[in-house]
Amino acid sequence: MRIELVSAMKDLQQELLAEAKQGMRTPEGAESLHDEEVTDIANVIIAGISGGAWAAMDEFGTGSEMDLFNPALPDYMRSKMWNPARGNDTTIRSRPNAPGQIDIFGRPVNGKGKGGVDLEALGVVDAQPPSHAIETAMRWMRHGACVRLFSRQ
């Protein structure tokens, strides 16, 4: 029975992953998503998906179109990855010439001058709306997939 439950969870995990990838707006976001190992510890079966910076940007958007209800946004804004020229503004701006900055991918980055130029207004970069692909796939899982899991038994 336990083996069948683990197998069913793996199947649901793959459906969740495929659905989330399909809902991503960018190929980079979809490629960033992957399945985690299914674990069965202390009578709890865990099957998850995860992704990197591309998936997070796709899920929650970028720049002035970013979803402010991203639960990781406050920590990101307090990190070295956040462009200090942005302050509390989500508009994509040029970075200042200051040592010790890193980008969202963890790479060292340094700007020119004092920074703060609105790159969205200049058309240098476009803000992207959120896809909420993972959230949508999870909603699908809550409303339909669990019924299938238990009906297989």
PDB file of C-alpha atoms in Angstrom:
ATOM      1  CA  MET A   1       0.000   0.000   0.000  1.00  0.00           C
ATOM      2  CA  ARG A   2       2.773   2.461   0.887  1.00  0.00           C
ATOM      3  CA  ILE A   3       4.586   1.813  -2.391  1.00  0.00           C
ATOM      4  CA  GLU A   4       1.386   2.595  -4.304  1.00  0.00           C
ATOM      5  CA  LEU A   5       0.957   5.872  -2.393  1.00  0.00           C
ATOM      6  CA  VAL A   6       4.537   6.930  -3.144  1.00  0.00           C
ATOM      7  CA  SER A   7       3.999   6.027  -6.802  1.00  0.00           C
ATOM      8  CA  ALA A   8       0.750   8.009  -6.911  1.00  0.00           C
ATOM      9  CA  MET A   9       2.476  11.023  -5.322  1.00  0.00           C
ATOM     10  CA  LYS A  10       5.250  10.826  -7.936  1.00  0.00           C
ATOM     11  CA  ASP A  11       2.606  10.795 -10.679  1.00  0.00           C
ATOM     12  CA  LEU A  12       0.885  13.844  -9.158  1.00  0.00           C
ATOM     13  CA  GLN A  13       4.228  15.588  -8.786  1.00  0.00           C
ATOM     14  CA  GLN A  14       4.937  15.071 -12.500  1.00  0.00           C
ATOM     15  CA  GLU A  15       1.482  16.412 -13.389  1.00  0.00           C
ATOM     16  CA  LEU A  16       2.075  19.458 -11.195  1.00  0.00           C
ATOM     17  CA  LEU A  17       5.480  20.046 -12.787  1.00  0.00           C
ATOM     18  CA  ALA A  18       4.101  19.728 -16.323  1.00  0.00           C
ATOM     19  CA  GLU A  19       1.171  22.031 -15.565  1.00  0.00           C
ATOM     20  CA  ALA A  20       3.416  24.661 -13.938  1.00  0.00           C
ATOM     21  CA  LYS A  21       5.905  24.551 -16.825  1.00  0.00           C
ATOM     22  CA  GLN A  22       3.088  24.935 -19.329  1.00  0.00           C
ATOM     23  CA  GLY A  23       1.801  28.029 -17.519  1.00  0.00           C
ATOM     24  CA  MET A  24       5.161  29.807 -17.409  1.00  0.00           C
ATOM     25  CA  ARG A  25       5.451  32.875 -19.662  1.00  0.00           C
ATOM     26  CA  THR A  26       9.154  32.395 -20.369  1.00  0.00           C
ATOM     27  CA  PRO A  27      11.192  29.401 -21.531  1.00  0.00           C
ATOM     28  CA  GLU A  28      13.782  30.246 -18.868  1.00  0.00           C
ATOM     29  CA  GLY A  29      11.133  30.047 -16.145  1.00  0.00           C
ATOM     30  CA  ALA A  30       9.878  26.683 -17.392  1.00  0.00           C
ATOM     31  CA  GLU A  31      13.412  25.293 -17.744  1.00  0.00           C
ATOM     32  CA  SER A  32      14.216  26.439 -14.207  1.00  0.00           C
ATOM     33  CA  LEU A  33      11.466  24.252 -12.711  1.00  0.00           C
ATOM     34  CA  HIS A  34      12.283  20.693 -11.694  1.00  0.00           C
ATOM     35  CA  ASP A  35      10.976  17.934  -9.487  1.00  0.00           C
ATOM     36  CA  GLU A  36      12.402  17.186  -6.081  1.00  0.00           C
ATOM     37  CA  GLU A  37      13.006  13.709  -4.748  1.00  0.00           C
ATOM     38  CA  VAL A  38       9.895  12.125  -3.255  1.00  0.00           C
ATOM     39  CA  THR A  39      10.524  11.446   0.426  1.00  0.00           C
ATOM     40  CA  ASP A  40       8.699   9.126   2.782  1.00  0.00           C
ATOM     41  CA  ILE A  41       9.718  10.003   6.329  1.00  0.00           C
ATOM     42  CA  ALA A  42       7.804   9.364   9.549  1.00  0.00           C
ATOM     43  CA  ASN A  43       4.640   8.347   7.661  1.00  0.00           C
ATOM     44  CA  VAL A  44       4.634  11.573   5.652  1.00  0.00           C
ATOM     45  CA  ILE A  45       5.115  11.485   1.884  1.00  0.00           C
ATOM     46  CA  ILE A  46       6.488  14.690   0.397  1.00  0.00           C
ATOM     47  CA  ALA A  47       6.680  15.403  -3.330  1.00  0.00           C
ATOM     48  CA  GLY A  48       7.574  18.903  -4.441  1.00  0.00           C
ATOM     49  CA  ILE A  49       8.793  21.000  -7.305  1.00  0.00           C
ATOM     50  CA  SER A  50      11.221  23.881  -7.160  1.00  0.00           C
ATOM     51  CA  GLY A  51      12.901  26.388  -9.395  1.00  0.00           C
ATOM     52  CA  GLY A  52      15.531  29.051  -9.449  1.00  0.00           C
ATOM     53  CA  ALA A  53      15.534  32.783 -10.063  1.00  0.00           C
ATOM     54  CA  TRP A  54      14.011  32.459 -13.550  1.00  0.00           C
ATOM     55  CA  ALA A  55      11.027  30.552 -12.159  1.00  0.00           C
ATOM     56  CA  ALA A  56      10.568  33.099  -9.354  1.00  0.00           C
ATOM     57  CA  MET A  57      10.650  36.018 -11.799  1.00  0.00           C
ATOM     58  CA  ASP A  58       8.173  34.250 -14.068  1.00  0.00           C
ATOM     59  CA  GLU A  59       5.839  33.316 -11.207  1.00  0.00           C
ATOM     60  CA  PHE A  60       5.796  36.735  -9.536  1.00  0.00           C
ATOM     61  CA  GLY A  61       6.716  39.079 -12.395  1.00  0.00           C
ATOM     62  CA  THR A  62       9.441  41.688 -12.630  1.00  0.00           C
ATOM     63  CA  GLY A  63       9.824  45.416 -12.258  1.00  0.00           C
ATOM     64  CA  SER A  64       6.794  47.655 -11.938  1.00  0.00           C
ATOM     65  CA  GLU A  65       4.513  44.713 -12.837  1.00  0.00           C
ATOM     66  CA  MET A  66       5.852  42.533 -10.012  1.00  0.00           C
ATOM     67  CA  ASP A  67       3.313  40.931  -7.666  1.00  0.00           C
ATOM     68  CA  LEU A  68       3.921  42.601  -4.308  1.00  0.00           C
ATOM     69  CA  PHE A  69       2.328  39.656  -2.489  1.00  0.00           C
ATOM     70  CA  ASN A  70       5.345  37.449  -3.183  1.00  0.00           C
ATOM     71  CA  PRO A  71       6.148  35.991   0.257  1.00  0.00           C
ATOM     72  CA  ALA A  72       9.905  36.094  -0.492  1.00  0.00           C
ATOM     73  CA  LEU A  73       9.897  39.731  -1.687  1.00  0.00           C
ATOM     74  CA  PRO A  74      10.675  41.377   1.695  1.00  0.00           C
ATOM     75  CA  ASP A  75      13.727  39.138   2.189  1.00  0.00           C
ATOM     76  CA  TYR A  76      14.848  39.763  -1.402  1.00  0.00           C
ATOM     77  CA  MET A  77      14.516  43.529  -0.915  1.00  0.00           C
ATOM     78  CA  ARG A  78      16.728  43.324   2.206  1.00  0.00           C
ATOM     79  CA  SER A  79      19.366  41.206   0.458  1.00  0.00           C
ATOM     80  CA  LYS A  80      22.493  42.216  -1.462  1.00  0.00           C
ATOM     81  CA  MET A  81      20.699  41.118  -4.626  1.00  0.00           C
ATOM     82  CA  TRP A  82      18.248  44.029  -4.462  1.00  0.00           C
ATOM     83  CA  ASN A  83      19.396  47.074  -6.412  1.00  0.00           C
ATOM     84  CA  PRO A  84      19.870  49.801  -3.757  1.00  0.00           C
ATOM     85  CA  ALA A  85      18.884  52.453  -6.334  1.00  0.00           C
ATOM     86  CA  ARG A  86      15.378  50.991  -6.329  1.00  0.00           C
ATOM     87  CA  GLY A  87      14.730  51.692  -2.660  1.00  0.00           C
ATOM     88  CA  ASN A  88      11.221  50.341  -2.024  1.00  0.00           C
ATOM     89  CA  ASP A  89      10.221  50.943  -5.646  1.00  0.00           C
ATOM     90  CA  THR A  90       9.948  47.878  -7.883  1.00  0.00           C
ATOM     91  CA  THR A  91      10.678  49.755 -11.127  1.00  0.00           C
ATOM     92  CA  ILE A  92      13.774  48.346 -12.819  1.00  0.00           C
ATOM     93  CA  ARG A  93      16.522  50.938 -12.430  1.00  0.00           C
ATOM     94  CA  SER A  94      20.215  51.195 -13.227  1.00  0.00           C
ATOM     95  CA  ARG A  95      22.578  50.168 -10.452  1.00  0.00           C
ATOM     96  CA  PRO A  96      24.971  52.552  -8.749  1.00  0.00           C
ATOM     97  CA  ASN A  97      28.726  52.165  -8.944  1.00  0.00           C
ATOM     98  CA  ALA A  98      29.110  50.436  -5.591  1.00  0.00           C
ATOM     99  CA  PRO A  99      31.143  47.372  -4.609  1.00  0.00           C
ATOM    100  CA  GLY A 100      29.652  44.218  -3.104  1.00  0.00           C
ATOM    101  CA  GLN A 101      26.468  44.010  -5.160  1.00  0.00           C
ATOM    102  CA  ILE A 102      25.236  40.718  -6.593  1.00  0.00           C
ATOM    103  CA  ASP A 103      22.407  40.046  -9.026  1.00  0.00           C
ATOM    104  CA  ILE A 104      19.481  37.663  -8.522  1.00  0.00           C
ATOM    105  CA  PHE A 105      21.620  34.831  -9.911  1.00  0.00           C
ATOM    106  CA  GLY A 106      24.351  35.424  -7.309  1.00  0.00           C
ATOM    107  CA  ARG A 107      26.828  36.988  -9.749  1.00  0.00           C
ATOM    108  CA  PRO A 108      28.837  40.080  -8.815  1.00  0.00           C
ATOM    109  CA  VAL A 109      27.492  43.195 -10.514  1.00  0.00           C
ATOM    110  CA  ASN A 110      28.403  46.865 -10.504  1.00  0.00           C
ATOM    111  CA  GLY A 111      26.679  49.798 -12.147  1.00  0.00           C
ATOM    112  CA  LYS A 112      27.843  53.151 -13.420  1.00  0.00           C
ATOM    113  CA  GLY A 113      27.444  56.507 -11.758  1.00  0.00           C
ATOM    114  CA  LYS A 114      24.952  56.966  -8.958  1.00  0.00           C
ATOM    115  CA  GLY A 115      22.339  54.684 -10.561  1.00  0.00           C
ATOM    116  CA  GLY A 116      18.589  55.049 -10.327  1.00  0.00           C
ATOM    117  CA  VAL A 117      17.792  55.637 -14.018  1.00  0.00           C
ATOM    118  CA  ASP A 118      14.353  54.193 -14.871  1.00  0.00           C
ATOM    119  CA  LEU A 119      15.281  51.507 -17.405  1.00  0.00           C
ATOM    120  CA  GLU A 120      11.640  50.614 -18.019  1.00  0.00           C
ATOM    121  CA  ALA A 121      10.764  54.166 -19.104  1.00  0.00           C
ATOM    122  CA  LEU A 122      13.769  54.230 -21.448  1.00  0.00           C
ATOM    123  CA  GLY A 123      12.650  50.948 -23.037  1.00  0.00           C
ATOM    124  CA  VAL A 124      15.931  49.245 -22.108  1.00  0.00           C
ATOM    125  CA  VAL A 125      14.056  46.483 -20.243  1.00  0.00           C
ATOM    126  CA  ASP A 126      10.419  45.519 -19.987  1.00  0.00           C
ATOM    127  CA  ALA A 127       8.655  44.723 -16.749  1.00  0.00           C
ATOM    128  CA  GLN A 128       6.925  41.349 -16.916  1.00  0.00           C
ATOM    129  CA  PRO A 129       3.553  40.554 -15.353  1.00  0.00           C
ATOM    130  CA  PRO A 130       3.375  37.499 -13.101  1.00  0.00           C
ATOM    131  CA  SER A 131       2.333  34.179 -14.607  1.00  0.00           C
ATOM    132  CA  HIS A 132       1.290  32.641 -11.285  1.00  0.00           C
ATOM    133  CA  ALA A 133       1.852  29.331 -13.087  1.00  0.00           C
ATOM    134  CA  ILE A 134       2.845  27.436  -9.945  1.00  0.00           C
ATOM    135  CA  GLU A 135      -0.008  28.936  -7.924  1.00  0.00           C
ATOM    136  CA  THR A 136      -2.475  27.996 -10.675  1.00  0.00           C
ATOM    137  CA  ALA A 137      -1.090  24.463 -10.901  1.00  0.00           C
ATOM    138  CA  MET A 138      -1.316  24.102  -7.111  1.00  0.00           C
ATOM    139  CA  ARG A 139      -4.926  25.310  -7.196  1.00  0.00           C
ATOM    140  CA  TRP A 140      -5.626  22.647  -9.811  1.00  0.00           C
ATOM    141  CA  MET A 141      -4.004  20.064  -7.550  1.00  0.00           C
ATOM    142  CA  ARG A 142      -6.123  21.082  -4.557  1.00  0.00           C
ATOM    143  CA  HIS A 143      -9.356  20.923  -6.535  1.00  0.00           C
ATOM    144  CA  GLY A 144      -8.881  17.839  -8.671  1.00  0.00           C
ATOM    145  CA  ALA A 145      -5.772  15.801  -8.283  1.00  0.00           C
ATOM    146  CA  CYS A 146      -6.292  14.727  -4.676  1.00  0.00           C
ATOM    147  CA  VAL A 147      -9.640  13.236  -5.642  1.00  0.00           C
ATOM    148  CA  ARG A 148      -7.833  11.111  -8.247  1.00  0.00           C
ATOM    149  CA  LEU A 149      -5.170  10.056  -5.734  1.00  0.00           C
ATOM    150  CA  PHE A 150      -7.700   8.614  -3.315  1.00  0.00           C
ATOM    151  CA  SER A 151      -9.980   7.172  -5.989  1.00  0.00           C
ATOM    152  CA  ARG A 152      -7.084   4.995  -7.243  1.00  0.00           C
ATOM    153  CA  GLN A 153      -7.169   2.920  -4.069  1.00  0.00           C
TER     154      GLN A 153
END
